[in-house]
Coordinates of C-alpha atoms in Angstrom, one line a residue:
M99 CA 29.6 -21.1 25.3
I100 CA 25.9 -22.2 24.6
N101 CA 24.3 -19.7 26.8
G102 CA 26.3 -17.4 24.4
I103 CA 25.0 -18.4 21.5
N104 CA 21.3 -19.1 22.5
E105 CA 21.5 -15.3 23.8
L106 CA 23.0 -14.1 20.2
K107 CA 20.3 -16.1 18.6
K108 CA 17.6 -14.3 20.7
N109 CA 18.9 -10.7 19.5
I110 CA 19.1 -11.7 15.8
I111 CA 15.9 -10.0 14.2
K112 CA 14.7 -11.4 10.9
K113 CA 13.9 -8.4 8.6
P114 CA 10.1 -8.8 7.4
E115 CA 8.8 -8.8 3.8
L116 CA 7.8 -5.2 2.8
L117 CA 4.8 -5.9 0.3
A118 CA 3.5 -3.2 -1.6
P119 CA 0.4 -2.8 -4.0
A120 CA 0.3 -2.5 -8.0
G121 CA -2.5 -1.4 -10.0
D122 CA -0.5 -1.2 -13.3
I123 CA 2.8 -2.3 -14.4
E124 CA 4.1 1.5 -13.9
R125 CA 3.3 1.0 -10.1
L126 CA 4.8 -2.3 -9.7
K127 CA 7.9 -1.0 -11.2
I128 CA 7.9 2.0 -9.0
A129 CA 7.3 0.0 -5.9
F130 CA 10.3 -2.4 -6.4
H131 CA 12.2 0.6 -7.3
Y132 CA 11.6 2.2 -3.9
G133 CA 12.1 -1.2 -1.6
A134 CA 9.6 -3.3 -1.9
D135 CA 10.4 -7.0 -1.5
A136 CA 7.1 -8.2 -3.1
V137 CA 3.9 -7.0 -4.7
Y138 CA 0.3 -8.1 -5.0
L139 CA -1.7 -7.1 -7.7
G140 CA -5.2 -7.9 -9.2
G141 CA -5.7 -10.3 -12.4
S142 CA -8.6 -9.3 -14.7
L143 CA -10.4 -11.9 -13.0
F144 CA -11.5 -13.0 -9.5
G145 CA -10.0 -9.8 -7.6
L146 CA -11.4 -7.3 -5.4
R147 CA -10.7 -4.1 -7.2
A148 CA -13.1 -4.1 -10.2
N149 CA -12.2 -0.5 -10.8
A150 CA -8.6 -0.8 -11.1
I151 CA -6.7 -1.1 -14.5
N152 CA -5.6 -5.1 -13.3
F153 CA -3.6 -7.1 -15.0
S154 CA -3.7 -9.6 -17.9
L155 CA -2.4 -12.7 -18.2
D156 CA 0.3 -11.3 -20.5
D157 CA 0.9 -8.5 -17.7
I158 CA 1.3 -10.7 -14.6
K159 CA 3.7 -13.1 -16.9
Q160 CA 5.9 -9.7 -17.9
S161 CA 5.5 -8.9 -14.0
V162 CA 7.0 -12.2 -12.6
E163 CA 9.7 -12.1 -15.3
Y164 CA 10.6 -8.7 -14.2
A165 CA 10.3 -9.3 -10.2
H166 CA 12.3 -12.6 -10.6
S167 CA 15.0 -10.8 -12.4
L168 CA 15.3 -8.7 -9.3
G169 CA 14.8 -11.7 -6.8
K170 CA 11.6 -10.3 -5.9
K171 CA 8.0 -11.9 -5.7
I172 CA 4.5 -11.5 -7.2
Y173 CA 1.6 -12.5 -5.3
V174 CA -2.1 -12.3 -7.3
T175 CA -5.3 -12.1 -5.6
V176 CA -8.0 -14.3 -6.2
N177 CA -10.0 -13.2 -3.4
I178 CA -13.7 -12.7 -4.5
A179 CA -16.6 -14.5 -3.1
L180 CA -17.1 -17.2 -5.8
H181 CA -20.4 -18.3 -7.5
S182 CA -20.7 -22.1 -8.7
K183 CA -20.7 -20.7 -12.3
E184 CA -17.3 -19.6 -12.1
L185 CA -15.9 -22.5 -11.0
Q186 CA -14.7 -23.7 -14.4
D187 CA -13.1 -20.4 -15.4
L188 CA -11.5 -20.3 -12.3
E189 CA -9.9 -23.8 -12.6
N190 CA -8.3 -22.7 -16.0
Y191 CA -7.2 -19.4 -14.5
L192 CA -5.3 -21.1 -11.6
K193 CA -3.6 -23.3 -13.6
E194 CA -2.4 -20.4 -15.9
L195 CA -1.1 -18.5 -13.0
D196 CA 0.7 -21.8 -12.0
K197 CA 2.2 -21.9 -15.1
I198 CA 3.5 -18.3 -15.1
K199 CA 5.0 -19.1 -11.8
V200 CA 3.3 -16.3 -9.9
D201 CA 4.9 -16.7 -5.9
A202 CA 1.1 -17.1 -4.1
I203 CA -2.3 -16.3 -4.8
I204 CA -4.4 -14.7 -2.0
V205 CA -7.6 -16.5 -1.8
S206 CA -10.8 -16.2 0.8
D207 CA -12.8 -18.8 -0.8
P208 CA -12.5 -22.5 0.7
A209 CA -13.3 -23.6 -2.8
V210 CA -10.1 -22.0 -4.3
I211 CA -8.1 -23.6 -1.8
E212 CA -9.2 -26.9 -2.7
M213 CA -8.7 -26.1 -6.3
A214 CA -5.3 -24.5 -6.2
K215 CA -4.3 -27.8 -4.4
K216 CA -5.8 -30.3 -6.6
H217 CA -4.8 -28.4 -10.2
T218 CA -1.7 -26.3 -9.0
S219 CA 1.3 -26.2 -7.1
L220 CA 0.7 -22.9 -6.4
E221 CA 1.4 -21.3 -2.9
I222 CA -1.7 -20.0 -1.1
H223 CA -2.0 -17.2 1.1
L224 CA -5.2 -16.6 3.0
S225 CA -6.6 -13.2 2.5
T226 CA -7.8 -10.8 5.1
Q227 CA -11.2 -11.1 3.5
A228 CA -11.4 -14.1 5.3
S229 CA -11.5 -12.1 8.8
T230 CA -8.9 -14.5 10.4
L231 CA -8.6 -13.4 13.9
N232 CA -7.8 -16.2 16.3
I233 CA -5.6 -19.3 16.7
E234 CA -8.1 -21.8 16.3
A235 CA -9.1 -20.6 12.8
V236 CA -5.4 -20.3 12.0
K237 CA -4.5 -23.8 12.6
F238 CA -7.4 -24.7 10.6
F239 CA -6.4 -23.2 7.4
K240 CA -2.9 -24.1 8.1
K241 CA -4.3 -27.8 8.0
Q242 CA -6.0 -27.3 4.8
G243 CA -2.7 -26.2 3.1
V244 CA -2.5 -22.4 3.6
T245 CA 1.2 -21.2 3.8
R246 CA 0.5 -17.6 5.2
I247 CA -2.3 -16.0 6.8
V248 CA -3.4 -12.3 6.4
L249 CA -4.8 -11.6 9.4
G250 CA -7.7 -9.3 9.6
R251 CA -7.3 -5.7 10.4
E252 CA -9.1 -6.2 13.5
A253 CA -6.6 -8.1 15.6
N254 CA -4.5 -6.2 18.4
R255 CA -0.8 -6.7 19.2
E256 CA -1.4 -9.5 21.9
E257 CA -3.3 -11.4 19.6
I258 CA -0.9 -11.1 16.7
K259 CA 2.0 -12.3 19.1
N260 CA -0.2 -15.0 20.3
I261 CA -1.1 -16.4 17.0
I262 CA 2.6 -16.4 16.0
D263 CA 3.7 -17.9 18.8
E264 CA 1.0 -20.8 18.7
T265 CA 0.6 -21.8 15.4
G266 CA 4.2 -21.5 13.8
I267 CA 3.1 -20.2 10.3
E268 CA 3.7 -17.1 8.5
I269 CA 1.6 -14.1 9.4
E270 CA 0.8 -11.0 7.2
T271 CA -0.3 -7.9 8.9
F272 CA -1.4 -4.3 7.1
I273 CA 0.9 -1.7 8.4
H274 CA -0.6 1.7 5.9
G275 CA -3.4 2.6 4.0
A276 CA -7.3 2.7 3.8
M277 CA -9.4 1.0 6.2
C278 CA -13.0 -0.6 6.0
S279 CA -15.9 0.2 8.0
S280 CA -17.4 -3.2 7.9
I281 CA -15.4 -6.2 9.3
S282 CA -12.1 -6.8 6.7
G283 CA -14.3 -5.6 3.8
R284 CA -17.7 -7.7 4.4
C285 CA -19.8 -5.2 3.6
V286 CA -23.4 -5.2 1.9
L287 CA -24.2 -1.3 2.0
S288 CA -22.5 -1.0 -1.4
N289 CA -24.6 -3.5 -3.1
F290 CA -27.8 -2.3 -1.3
F291 CA -27.3 1.1 -2.5
T292 CA -25.7 1.0 -5.8
L293 CA -25.9 -2.7 -6.7
R294 CA -22.1 -3.0 -6.8
D295 CA -20.9 -5.9 -4.4
S296 CA -18.1 -5.1 -2.4
N297 CA -17.1 -8.9 -1.9
R298 CA -17.0 -9.1 -5.9
G299 CA -14.6 -6.1 -6.4
G300 CA -17.0 -3.3 -7.0
C301 CA -17.3 -1.4 -3.5
S302 CA -18.5 2.3 -4.3
Q303 CA -17.6 3.3 -0.5
I304 CA -20.8 3.7 0.9
C305 CA -19.1 4.4 4.3
R306 CA -17.4 7.8 2.8
W307 CA -21.0 9.1 1.7
D308 CA -22.6 12.1 3.8
F309 CA -26.1 11.1 5.3
N310 CA -28.9 12.9 7.2
L311 CA -29.5 11.8 10.5
L312 CA -33.4 11.3 11.2
N313 CA -34.9 11.0 14.7
E314 CA -37.7 8.4 15.7
K315 CA -40.4 10.4 13.5
K316 CA -38.0 10.5 10.3
E317 CA -37.2 14.3 10.6
K318 CA -34.0 15.5 9.7
L319 CA -31.6 16.6 12.9
E320 CA -29.9 19.6 11.6
G321 CA -26.2 20.0 12.5
E322 CA -23.1 21.4 11.9
K323 CA -22.0 19.0 9.6
P324 CA -23.4 15.8 7.7
F325 CA -23.0 12.7 9.6
T326 CA -20.5 10.0 8.0
F327 CA -19.0 6.9 9.6
C328 CA -15.9 6.2 7.4
T329 CA -12.6 5.1 8.9
K330 CA -9.2 6.9 9.0
D331 CA -6.6 5.5 7.3
L332 CA -4.2 3.2 9.2
S333 CA -0.2 4.0 10.1
Q334 CA 1.9 1.8 12.1
L335 CA 5.1 3.7 11.9
K336 CA 5.6 4.1 15.3
Y337 CA 5.1 0.8 16.3
I338 CA 7.3 -1.0 13.5
K339 CA 9.8 -2.0 16.0
D340 CA 7.4 -3.9 18.0
M341 CA 5.9 -5.7 15.0
I342 CA 9.4 -6.7 13.8
N343 CA 9.9 -8.1 17.1
S344 CA 6.7 -9.8 17.3
G345 CA 7.9 -12.1 14.3
I346 CA 5.3 -10.9 11.5
A347 CA 6.8 -12.3 8.3
S348 CA 5.5 -9.5 6.1
F349 CA 4.2 -5.8 6.3
K350 CA 1.5 -4.9 4.0
I351 CA 0.7 -1.6 2.2
E352 CA -2.8 -1.1 1.1
G353 CA -3.9 0.8 -1.9
R354 CA -3.8 -0.7 -5.7
M355 CA -5.7 2.2 -6.9
R356 CA -3.3 5.0 -5.4
S357 CA -0.7 6.8 -7.3
I358 CA 3.1 6.3 -8.0
Y359 CA 3.8 9.5 -5.8
Y360 CA 1.8 7.6 -2.8
I361 CA 3.3 4.2 -3.4
A362 CA 6.9 5.5 -3.6
T363 CA 6.4 7.8 -0.7
I364 CA 4.9 5.0 1.7
V365 CA 7.3 2.4 0.4
G366 CA 10.3 4.3 0.8
V367 CA 9.6 5.7 4.3
Y368 CA 9.0 2.0 5.8
R369 CA 11.5 0.5 3.8
K370 CA 13.9 2.7 5.4
V371 CA 12.5 2.3 9.1
I372 CA 12.5 -1.5 8.5
D373 CA 16.3 -1.2 7.7
N374 CA 17.3 1.3 10.2
Y375 CA 15.6 -1.0 12.6
C376 CA 16.9 -4.3 11.4
N377 CA 20.3 -3.0 10.8
Q378 CA 21.2 -1.0 13.7
T379 CA 19.0 -2.3 16.4
I380 CA 20.9 -0.6 19.4
N381 CA 21.0 3.1 17.7
Y382 CA 17.7 2.9 16.3
E383 CA 15.3 6.2 17.0
Y384 CA 12.0 6.9 15.9
N385 CA 11.8 9.7 13.4
L386 CA 8.9 12.3 13.2
K387 CA 9.9 13.7 9.8
D388 CA 9.0 10.0 8.6
E389 CA 5.6 10.4 10.0
Q390 CA 5.2 13.8 8.5
I391 CA 6.0 12.7 4.8
L392 CA 3.6 9.7 5.3
R393 CA 0.8 12.4 6.0
S394 CA 1.7 14.8 3.4
C395 CA 0.7 12.2 0.7
A396 CA -2.4 11.2 1.7
N397 CA -5.7 13.2 2.2
R398 CA -6.9 11.2 5.5
D399 CA -5.8 11.0 9.1
A400 CA -3.8 8.2 9.8
V401 CA -4.2 6.4 13.1
S402 CA -3.2 2.8 14.6
Q403 CA -6.5 1.4 14.7
F404 CA -7.0 -1.6 16.3
Y405 CA -3.2 -2.7 17.1
D406 CA -3.0 -0.6 20.2
G407 CA -6.2 -1.3 21.6
T408 CA -7.9 2.4 21.0
N409 CA -10.3 1.5 18.2
D410 CA -12.9 4.3 19.4
H411 CA -14.5 7.4 17.9
T412 CA -10.9 9.1 17.2
C413 CA -10.5 6.4 14.6
Q414 CA -13.5 7.4 12.5
Y415 CA -14.6 10.3 11.0
Y416 CA -18.1 11.0 12.6
N417 CA -19.0 14.8 11.4
G418 CA -17.7 15.1 8.0
R419 CA -14.6 15.8 6.5
E420 CA -12.4 17.2 3.7
E421 CA -10.5 15.2 1.3
V422 CA -8.4 17.6 -0.7
S423 CA -6.8 16.2 -3.6
N424 CA -3.1 16.3 -3.0
Q425 CA -0.9 18.4 -5.2
D426 CA 2.5 17.8 -3.7
F427 CA 3.5 15.2 -6.2
L428 CA 5.3 17.9 -9.0
G429 CA 7.0 15.4 -11.6
V430 CA 9.3 12.4 -12.2
I431 CA 13.0 12.5 -13.1
L432 CA 13.5 10.8 -16.7
E433 CA 16.9 11.8 -17.1
Y434 CA 20.3 13.5 -15.6
K435 CA 23.3 14.8 -17.4
K436 CA 26.1 15.2 -15.3
S437 CA 28.1 17.5 -17.7
T438 CA 25.5 20.1 -17.6
K439 CA 23.7 19.3 -14.3
L440 CA 20.5 19.2 -16.1
A441 CA 17.3 16.9 -15.1
K442 CA 14.8 16.0 -17.4
V443 CA 11.6 16.2 -15.8
E444 CA 8.0 14.8 -16.7
Q445 CA 5.6 17.3 -15.0
R446 CA 2.8 16.0 -12.7
N447 CA 1.3 19.0 -10.9
Y448 CA 1.6 22.8 -11.5
F449 CA 5.1 24.5 -10.3
K450 CA 6.5 27.5 -11.2
I451 CA 9.9 29.7 -10.8
D452 CA 10.8 30.4 -7.0
D453 CA 8.8 27.3 -6.2
K454 CA 10.7 25.3 -3.3
I455 CA 10.9 21.8 -3.9
E456 CA 12.4 18.6 -2.9
I457 CA 13.8 15.6 -4.9
F458 CA 13.7 12.3 -3.4
G459 CA 14.7 8.8 -4.5
P460 CA 15.7 5.3 -3.3
N461 CA 19.5 6.0 -4.1
I462 CA 19.8 10.0 -3.0
E463 CA 19.3 11.8 0.3
D464 CA 16.7 14.4 -0.4
I465 CA 17.4 17.3 -2.0
S466 CA 15.7 20.7 -1.4
F467 CA 16.3 23.8 -3.1
S468 CA 14.3 26.9 -4.9
L469 CA 13.9 26.9 -8.8
K470 CA 15.5 29.7 -10.4
E471 CA 15.4 28.5 -13.8
I472 CA 13.1 26.4 -16.1
F473 CA 13.3 25.4 -19.5
D474 CA 11.1 23.9 -22.0
E475 CA 12.2 20.8 -24.4
D476 CA 13.7 23.3 -27.1
M477 CA 15.6 24.8 -23.8
N478 CA 13.9 28.0 -23.9
P479 CA 13.4 29.7 -20.5
I480 CA 9.9 29.4 -19.0
E481 CA 8.1 30.6 -15.7
I482 CA 5.3 28.1 -15.2
V483 CA 4.8 24.4 -15.9
R484 CA 1.2 23.9 -16.4
H485 CA 0.4 21.3 -18.9
P486 CA -0.3 17.7 -18.1
K487 CA 3.1 15.5 -18.4
Q488 CA 4.7 18.5 -19.9
I489 CA 8.7 17.7 -20.6
V490 CA 11.0 20.5 -18.9
Y491 CA 14.5 20.9 -17.8
F492 CA 16.2 22.6 -14.9
K493 CA 19.4 22.2 -12.7
V494 CA 19.8 20.2 -9.8
D495 CA 23.8 20.6 -8.1
K496 CA 23.5 17.0 -7.1
E497 CA 23.1 13.5 -9.0
V498 CA 19.7 12.2 -9.6
Y499 CA 18.4 9.4 -11.1
P500 CA 15.7 8.2 -13.5
N501 CA 12.2 7.7 -11.3
D502 CA 13.5 10.0 -8.3
L503 CA 10.3 12.2 -7.7
I504 CA 10.0 15.6 -7.1
R505 CA 7.4 17.3 -4.4
I506 CA 6.5 20.5 -2.9
K507 CA 8.9 21.2 0.0
K508 CA 7.2 22.0 3.0

């Protein structure tokens, strides 16, 4: 009997947290709507996305109240490299975050850890900016009061599993999004070329520039394409089963600067895949359609990077690339009237009569059809929807819901 119970315990899978980015309150609500368990965001101070809209303290307070009403969590990034003159402001800021009751702060500087422990009861997560990649470093930060480690993105599967088994601390890893050509964001090129410091939130993405190659005489080498050294994106979809089984506590999606379409799509796919595996382990099968959906909403290739040990030239762009702006996202469902089967839609990209579209959302199966009629706000028939955020109506035979999204059907 005891052996049977032990075997049952081994087979119980702990569902990892799905952690999504949010650059503003709209994206935060979309992330939760599409299945995120928690959201990480940057405040107006001490975060690493200076070009994002970011959240005021009032915004953070509103976001925490909203998340907690759903039984979900908010983590705030406090992960820049600090200078001494900022320490007084930091203390006050941390006290405010504690008062607001954020669920954790994400930090990289040991000074923030000490100050948070001394002046607050905030839970502390260690940022990937700390480049933590080994067991002893994890044990060290655990002793300092850190409760979760966001491992450096350079860790492979064996290293992740060993750290989890040997340390007994929550481990968070990235599963999707942009990668850095430097070690977990520790880049100095941005500052050198543009005076924008990557380690203080000002990355100008130098790695994505085109460069000329020179020989030892500083003569330009002509090639078919300019030289680049930027990375392809990260996608761990095909390894989700393996990562869940390893005991990773939280799966993190990169992208606080990304659109609501990107967040909804990525969160929605990973939510479905995680749930399918954890709830139906025996029957779980990897679905290539999910991979295709992820690829269709981004403008760079995505690979597994360091996780499977093949971090070679195939993970980089060396000879130029095209990053075409994605136009698949067509609109947002605002309302649906069952009596008339009319959906009220806010436009986000050009579409027209006879376009084949797809509506997706967390509470529906994907709905595909060709547009035969479109009406403007006064219910006049129109052929084309071309104005930004134009309000239009069209018929949908199956019920849809507010915040379901519309994309081109491929």
